XYZ file of C-alpha atoms in Angstrom:
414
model
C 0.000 0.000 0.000
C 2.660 2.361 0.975
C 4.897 1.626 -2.335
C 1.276 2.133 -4.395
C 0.970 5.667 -2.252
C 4.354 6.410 -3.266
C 4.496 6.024 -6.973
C 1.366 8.116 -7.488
C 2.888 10.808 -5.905
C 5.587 10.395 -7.822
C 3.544 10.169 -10.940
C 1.738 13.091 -9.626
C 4.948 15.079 -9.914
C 6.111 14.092 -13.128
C 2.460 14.472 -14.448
C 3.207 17.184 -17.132
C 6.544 15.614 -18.427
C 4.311 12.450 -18.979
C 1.434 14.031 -20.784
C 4.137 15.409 -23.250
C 5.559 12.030 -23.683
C 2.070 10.834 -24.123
C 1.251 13.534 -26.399
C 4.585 12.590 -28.734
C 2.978 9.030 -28.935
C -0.429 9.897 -29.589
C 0.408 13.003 -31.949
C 2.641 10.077 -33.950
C -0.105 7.333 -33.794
C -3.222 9.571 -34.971
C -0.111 11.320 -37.685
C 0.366 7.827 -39.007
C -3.489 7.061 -39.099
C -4.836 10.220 -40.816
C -2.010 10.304 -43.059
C -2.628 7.059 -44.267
C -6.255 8.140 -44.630
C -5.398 11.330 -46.611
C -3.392 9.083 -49.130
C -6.310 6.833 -49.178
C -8.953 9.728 -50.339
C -6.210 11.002 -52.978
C -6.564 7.810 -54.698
C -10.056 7.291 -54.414
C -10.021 11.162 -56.118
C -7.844 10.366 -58.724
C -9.674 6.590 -59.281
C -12.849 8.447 -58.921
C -11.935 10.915 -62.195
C -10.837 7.823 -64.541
C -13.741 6.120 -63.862
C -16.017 9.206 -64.896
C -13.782 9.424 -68.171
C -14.826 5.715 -68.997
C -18.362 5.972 -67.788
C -18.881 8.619 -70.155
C -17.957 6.767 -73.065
C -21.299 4.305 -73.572
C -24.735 3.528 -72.275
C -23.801 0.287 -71.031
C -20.487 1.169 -68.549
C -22.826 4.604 -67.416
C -25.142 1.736 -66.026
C -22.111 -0.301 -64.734
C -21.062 2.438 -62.693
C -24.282 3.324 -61.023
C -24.451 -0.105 -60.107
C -21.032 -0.069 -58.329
C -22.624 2.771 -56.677
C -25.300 1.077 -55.234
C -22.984 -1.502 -53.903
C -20.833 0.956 -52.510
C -23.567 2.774 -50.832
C -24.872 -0.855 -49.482
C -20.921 -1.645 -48.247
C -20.901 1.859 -46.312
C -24.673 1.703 -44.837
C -23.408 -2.062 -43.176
C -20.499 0.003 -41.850
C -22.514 2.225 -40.611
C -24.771 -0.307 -38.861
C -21.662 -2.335 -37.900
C -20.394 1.145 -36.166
C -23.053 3.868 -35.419
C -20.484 6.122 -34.318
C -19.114 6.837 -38.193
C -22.145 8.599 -39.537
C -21.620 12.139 -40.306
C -18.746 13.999 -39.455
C -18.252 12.579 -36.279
C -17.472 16.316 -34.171
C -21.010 15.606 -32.282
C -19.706 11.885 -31.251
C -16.408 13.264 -29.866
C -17.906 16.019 -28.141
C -19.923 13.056 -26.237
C -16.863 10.874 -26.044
C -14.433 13.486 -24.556
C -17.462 14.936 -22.240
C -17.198 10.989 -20.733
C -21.021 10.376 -21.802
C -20.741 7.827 -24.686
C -17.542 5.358 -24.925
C -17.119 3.491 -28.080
C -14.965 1.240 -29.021
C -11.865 2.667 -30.566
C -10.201 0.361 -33.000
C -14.198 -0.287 -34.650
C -14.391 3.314 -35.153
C -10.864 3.288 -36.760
C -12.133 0.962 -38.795
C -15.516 1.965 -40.016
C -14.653 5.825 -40.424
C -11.403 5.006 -42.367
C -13.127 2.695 -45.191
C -16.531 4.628 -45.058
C -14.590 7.685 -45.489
C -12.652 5.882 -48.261
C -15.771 4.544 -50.209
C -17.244 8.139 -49.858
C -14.735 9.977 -51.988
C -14.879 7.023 -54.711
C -18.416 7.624 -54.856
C -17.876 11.499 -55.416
C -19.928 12.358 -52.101
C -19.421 16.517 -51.204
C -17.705 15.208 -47.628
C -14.480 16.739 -46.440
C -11.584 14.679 -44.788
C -11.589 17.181 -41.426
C -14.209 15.591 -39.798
C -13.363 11.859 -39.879
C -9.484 12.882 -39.533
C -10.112 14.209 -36.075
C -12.219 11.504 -34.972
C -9.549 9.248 -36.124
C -7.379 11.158 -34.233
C -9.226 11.304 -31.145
C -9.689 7.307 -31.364
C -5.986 6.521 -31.504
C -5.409 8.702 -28.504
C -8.158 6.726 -26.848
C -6.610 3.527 -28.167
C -3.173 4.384 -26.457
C -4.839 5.432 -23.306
C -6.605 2.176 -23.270
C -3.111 0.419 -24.222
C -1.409 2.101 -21.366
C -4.324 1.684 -18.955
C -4.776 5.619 -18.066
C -7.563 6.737 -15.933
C -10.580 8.580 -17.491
C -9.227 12.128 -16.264
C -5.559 11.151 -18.413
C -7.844 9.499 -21.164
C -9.645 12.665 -21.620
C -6.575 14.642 -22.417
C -5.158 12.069 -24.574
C -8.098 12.173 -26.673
C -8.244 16.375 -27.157
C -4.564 15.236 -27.888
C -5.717 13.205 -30.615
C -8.342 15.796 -32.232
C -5.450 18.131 -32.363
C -3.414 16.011 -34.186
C -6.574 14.766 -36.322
C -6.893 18.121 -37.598
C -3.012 19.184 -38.072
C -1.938 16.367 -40.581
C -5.721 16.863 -41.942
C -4.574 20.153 -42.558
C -1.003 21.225 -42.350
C -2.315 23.570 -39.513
C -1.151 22.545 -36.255
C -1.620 25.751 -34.798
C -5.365 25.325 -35.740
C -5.592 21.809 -34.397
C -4.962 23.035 -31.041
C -7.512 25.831 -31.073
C -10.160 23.626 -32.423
C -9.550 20.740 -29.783
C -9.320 23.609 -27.266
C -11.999 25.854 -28.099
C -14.422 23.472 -29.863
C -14.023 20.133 -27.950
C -12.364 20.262 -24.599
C -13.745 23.835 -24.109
C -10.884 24.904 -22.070
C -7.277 24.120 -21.437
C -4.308 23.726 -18.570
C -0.865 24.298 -18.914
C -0.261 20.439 -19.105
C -2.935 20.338 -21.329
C -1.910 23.001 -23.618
C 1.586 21.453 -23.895
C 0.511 18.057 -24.450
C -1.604 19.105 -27.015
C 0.805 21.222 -28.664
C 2.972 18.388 -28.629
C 0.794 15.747 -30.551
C 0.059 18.387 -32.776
C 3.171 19.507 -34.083
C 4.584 15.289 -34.038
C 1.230 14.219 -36.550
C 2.096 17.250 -38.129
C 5.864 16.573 -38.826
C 4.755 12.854 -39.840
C 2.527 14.180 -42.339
C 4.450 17.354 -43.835
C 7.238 14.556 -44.315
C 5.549 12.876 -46.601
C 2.935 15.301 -48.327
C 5.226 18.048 -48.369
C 5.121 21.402 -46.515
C 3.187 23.303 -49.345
C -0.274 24.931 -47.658
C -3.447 23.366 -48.650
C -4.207 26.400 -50.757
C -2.035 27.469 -53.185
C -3.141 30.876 -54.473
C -1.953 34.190 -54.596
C -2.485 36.797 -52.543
C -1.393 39.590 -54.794
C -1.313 42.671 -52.120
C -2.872 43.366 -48.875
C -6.743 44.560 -49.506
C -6.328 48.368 -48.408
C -8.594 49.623 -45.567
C -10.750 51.834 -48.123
C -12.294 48.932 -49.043
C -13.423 47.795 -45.561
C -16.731 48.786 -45.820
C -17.438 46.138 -48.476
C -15.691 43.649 -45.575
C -18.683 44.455 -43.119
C -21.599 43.997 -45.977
C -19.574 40.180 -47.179
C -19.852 39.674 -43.410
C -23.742 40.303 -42.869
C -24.056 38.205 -46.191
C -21.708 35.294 -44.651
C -23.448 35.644 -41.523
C -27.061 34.714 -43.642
C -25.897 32.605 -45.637
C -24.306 30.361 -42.547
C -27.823 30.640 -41.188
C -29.457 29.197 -44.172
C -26.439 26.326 -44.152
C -27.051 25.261 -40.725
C -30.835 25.490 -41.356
C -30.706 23.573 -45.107
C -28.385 20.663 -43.817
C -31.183 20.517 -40.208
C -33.579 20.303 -43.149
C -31.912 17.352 -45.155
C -31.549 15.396 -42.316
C -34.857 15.380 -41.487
C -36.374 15.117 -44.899
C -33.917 11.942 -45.378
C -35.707 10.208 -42.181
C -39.606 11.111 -42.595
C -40.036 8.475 -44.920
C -40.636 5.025 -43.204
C -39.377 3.208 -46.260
C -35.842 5.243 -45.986
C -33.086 2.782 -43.862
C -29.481 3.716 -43.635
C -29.170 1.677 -46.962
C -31.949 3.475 -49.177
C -30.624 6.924 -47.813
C -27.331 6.404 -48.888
C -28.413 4.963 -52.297
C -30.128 8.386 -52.607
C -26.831 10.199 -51.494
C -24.481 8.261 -53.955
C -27.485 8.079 -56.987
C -26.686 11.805 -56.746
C -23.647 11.320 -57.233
C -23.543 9.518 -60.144
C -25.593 12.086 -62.056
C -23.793 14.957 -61.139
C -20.512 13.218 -62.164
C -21.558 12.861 -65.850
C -22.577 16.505 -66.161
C -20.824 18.650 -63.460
C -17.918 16.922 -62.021
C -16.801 19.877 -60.691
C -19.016 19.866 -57.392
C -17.815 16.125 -56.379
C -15.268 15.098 -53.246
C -14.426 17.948 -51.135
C -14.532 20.510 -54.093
C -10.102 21.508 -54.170
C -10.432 21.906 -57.847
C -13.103 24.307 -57.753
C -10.718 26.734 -55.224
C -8.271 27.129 -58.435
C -10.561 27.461 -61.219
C -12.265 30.619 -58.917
C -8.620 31.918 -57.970
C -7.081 31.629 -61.561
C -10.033 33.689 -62.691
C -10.523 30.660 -64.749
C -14.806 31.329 -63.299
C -16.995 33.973 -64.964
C -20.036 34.932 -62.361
C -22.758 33.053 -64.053
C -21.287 29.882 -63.624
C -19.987 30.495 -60.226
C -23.269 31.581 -59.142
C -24.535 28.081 -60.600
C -21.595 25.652 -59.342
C -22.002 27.386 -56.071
C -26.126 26.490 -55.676
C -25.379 22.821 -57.062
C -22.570 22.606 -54.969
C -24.386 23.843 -52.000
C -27.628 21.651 -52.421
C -25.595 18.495 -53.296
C -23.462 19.338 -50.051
C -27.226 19.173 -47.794
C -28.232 15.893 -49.571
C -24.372 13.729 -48.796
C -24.235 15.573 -45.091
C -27.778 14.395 -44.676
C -27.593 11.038 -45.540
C -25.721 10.553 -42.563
C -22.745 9.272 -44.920
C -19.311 8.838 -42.782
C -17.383 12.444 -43.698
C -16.998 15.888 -42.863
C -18.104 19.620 -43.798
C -15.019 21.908 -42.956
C -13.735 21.536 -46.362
C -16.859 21.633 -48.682
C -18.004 24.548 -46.149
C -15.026 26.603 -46.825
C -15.192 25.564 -50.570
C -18.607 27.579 -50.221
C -17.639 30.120 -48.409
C -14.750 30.589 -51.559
C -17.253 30.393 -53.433
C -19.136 33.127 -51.817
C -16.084 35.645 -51.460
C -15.634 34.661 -55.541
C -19.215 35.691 -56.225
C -19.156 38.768 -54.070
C -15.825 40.311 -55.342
C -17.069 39.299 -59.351
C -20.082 41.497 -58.761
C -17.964 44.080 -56.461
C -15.809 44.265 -60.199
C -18.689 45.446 -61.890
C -20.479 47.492 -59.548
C -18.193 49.180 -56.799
C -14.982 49.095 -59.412
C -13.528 46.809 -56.905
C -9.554 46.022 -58.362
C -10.066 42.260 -59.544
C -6.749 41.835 -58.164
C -8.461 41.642 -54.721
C -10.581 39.000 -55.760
C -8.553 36.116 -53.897
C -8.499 38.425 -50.454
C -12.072 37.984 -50.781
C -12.072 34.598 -51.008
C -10.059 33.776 -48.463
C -12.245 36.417 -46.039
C -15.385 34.751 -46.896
C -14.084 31.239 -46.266
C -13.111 32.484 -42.462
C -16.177 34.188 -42.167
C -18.589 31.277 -43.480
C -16.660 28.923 -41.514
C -16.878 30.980 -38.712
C -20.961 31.694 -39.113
C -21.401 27.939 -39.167
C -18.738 26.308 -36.497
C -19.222 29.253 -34.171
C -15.135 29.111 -33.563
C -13.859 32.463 -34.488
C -10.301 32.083 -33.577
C -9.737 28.739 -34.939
C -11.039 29.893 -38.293
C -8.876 32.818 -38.142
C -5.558 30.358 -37.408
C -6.665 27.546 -40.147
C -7.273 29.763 -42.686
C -3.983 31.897 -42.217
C -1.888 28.035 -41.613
C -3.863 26.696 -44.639
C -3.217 29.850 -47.386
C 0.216 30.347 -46.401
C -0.425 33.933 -45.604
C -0.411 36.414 -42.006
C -0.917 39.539 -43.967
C -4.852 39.107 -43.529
C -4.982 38.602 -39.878
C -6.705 42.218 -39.410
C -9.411 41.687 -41.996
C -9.490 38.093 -41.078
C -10.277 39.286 -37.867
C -13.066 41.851 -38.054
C -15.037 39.579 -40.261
C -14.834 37.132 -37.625
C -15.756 39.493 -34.832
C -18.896 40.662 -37.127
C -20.022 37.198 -37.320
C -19.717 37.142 -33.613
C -21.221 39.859 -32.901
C -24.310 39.585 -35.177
C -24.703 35.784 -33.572
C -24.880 37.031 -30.236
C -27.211 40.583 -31.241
């Protein structure tokens, strides 16, 4: 008893130098895990686009493909059924998890999420990898605290540990992926905390930067800094963001429920309904399937005229509600900030031809509107601020970044 008394005071002591070490193992287990998910979804992408080509070419392989996509819907709904915890982005289920009210079982969720997330992408659903990269994150810190036999309270941070690193080899934005597990999931933070978390975020990061490269998600230009002058036209994109995250949050509420009024829809028929979609949009917009990267460079090349980003935006947005509301296995960050892009693009086009607004602007616009949306819809100002900067490659926004995050703010709370 005495030798028991002693070591946990002597664990007790060495408490924070053990979450760090704890935070290097989980930050290089989830890094591992999400990393080999990311390379996972690039090939289903690139699979995904020859396929189309060869669909395209006759009656008969069209057909063949939409029935692969009924089987692959049917593979992902037993997934889901075999693992309830996969459906939909996850972010709800870890808020549960890390709040100690539901406790699933890690290495199934590993599982599921991974090859749901996986048969997603082939079927050109408009999910992001965010959202399943976290919860894979937060499972493999709950999967080492289980190995190691930690106590709930230890288990806990382990798991914010693992969200953070989720989110930074998601990302390339470990900065971010401590916010978000901070702000959005753990909803505070300790020193040991804070370091452990900083930890595991920076080692996934490393893991994954190794491999993928160091290049930020977005690659466009941001020409010169938009002068205060134009300001004003910050505070109207902002009342428009602010909307249009209202209708988002309201539209994908809507899907959901629309999706389980039916008594004849099941997990199954839902998803058929989900990946049918799909298959109809991929033979005549392809654009608006997967997470949407592609359409980010078309709008920042100028390669866009307005009328057909106003259209690619609506189809985008409406095909977004009916894959998030199946309750398909994947997130919304990305296709919510490929939106919000889209937004900024619209808004600066029509800026161009009304205000006189320098078209050389056009990309700080972009980038504003996909902080504010994503800030209208997660309701996590300074996280949004951090990802965005981390994921453009770019401080010199921080000030306009920030005031179109404190209007959201402000306009949620009036």
């Amino acid at each position: 008893m005495k030798k028991d008394v002693e070591s946990t005071i002597k664990r007790a002591q060495r408490f924070q130098t053990i979450l760090i070490a704890e935070g290097i193992l989980v930050g290089a287990a989830a890094g591992i895990v999400v990393l080999l998910y990311r390379t996972a979804l690039g090939y289903a992408d690139i699979w995904l686009r020859y396929i189309l080509e060869f669909a395209e070419t006759s009656a008969a392989l069209t057909a063949v493909w939409f029935a692969v996509l009924a089987v692959i819907a049917f593979v992902t709904a037993r997934l889901v059924d075999w693992e309830p915890m996969i459906s939909g982005s996850g972010i709800p289920q870890l808020e549960g998890e890390i709040g100690g009210k539901l406790d699933p079982v890690w290495w199934k969720v590993v599982i599921a999420k991974f090859t749901g997330g996986f048969f997603c992408m082939l079927g050109g659903l408009a999910l992001g990898r965010e959202g399943p990269s976290i919860q894979l994150g937060v499972m493999s810190g709950q999967g080492i605290s289980r190995i190691l036999s930690r106590g709930k309270t230890e288990e806990r941070y382990l798991m914010t540990c693992g969200a953070s690193a989720g989110l930074a080899a998601a990302f390339h934005a470990p900065l971010a992926g401590v916010m978000f597990a901070l702000e959005e999931l753990h909803k505070g933070f300790s020193t040991s905390l804070l370091i452990s978390v900083m930890t595991a975020s920076v080692t996934a990061d490393y893991i994954s930067s190794h491999i993928m490269g160091l290049d930020p998600v977005f690659r466009f230009q941001l020409e010169q800094t938009l002068p205060q002058n134009y300001y004003w036209m910050i505070l109207v994109l902002g009342v428009i963001l602010g909307l249009m995250g209202a209708l988002y949050n309201k539209v994908m509420l809507k899907a959901q429920e629309l999706y389980k009024r039916p008594k004849f829809l099941n997990e199954t028929t839902r998803l058929m309904i989900a990946f049918s979609a799909a298959g109809v949009l991929g033979l005549c917009m392809p654009s608006v399937l997967g997470s949407g990267g592609d359409l980010i460079v078309a709008l920042t090349d100028k390669e866009m005229v307005l009328k057909v980003a106003i259209i690619t935006f609506l189809v985008k947005f409406l095909f977004s509600a009916v894959s998030f509301g199946s309750g398909a296995p994947g997130g919304i960050f990305f296709p919510l900030l490929i939106l919000g892009a889209m937004v900024g693009g619209i808004f600066s086009m029509t800026g161009t031809e009304i205000f006189g607004l320098d078209p050389m602007y056009m990309n700080n616009f972009v980038l504003l509107a996909m902080a504010g949306f994503f800030t209208a819809i997660v309701r996590a100002p300074i996280t949004g601020i951090i990802l965005l900067f981390e994921m453009s490659g770019s401080v010199s926004q921080m000030l306009s970044l920030a005031l179109v995050s404190v209007l959201h703010m402000s306009l949620q709370l009036w």
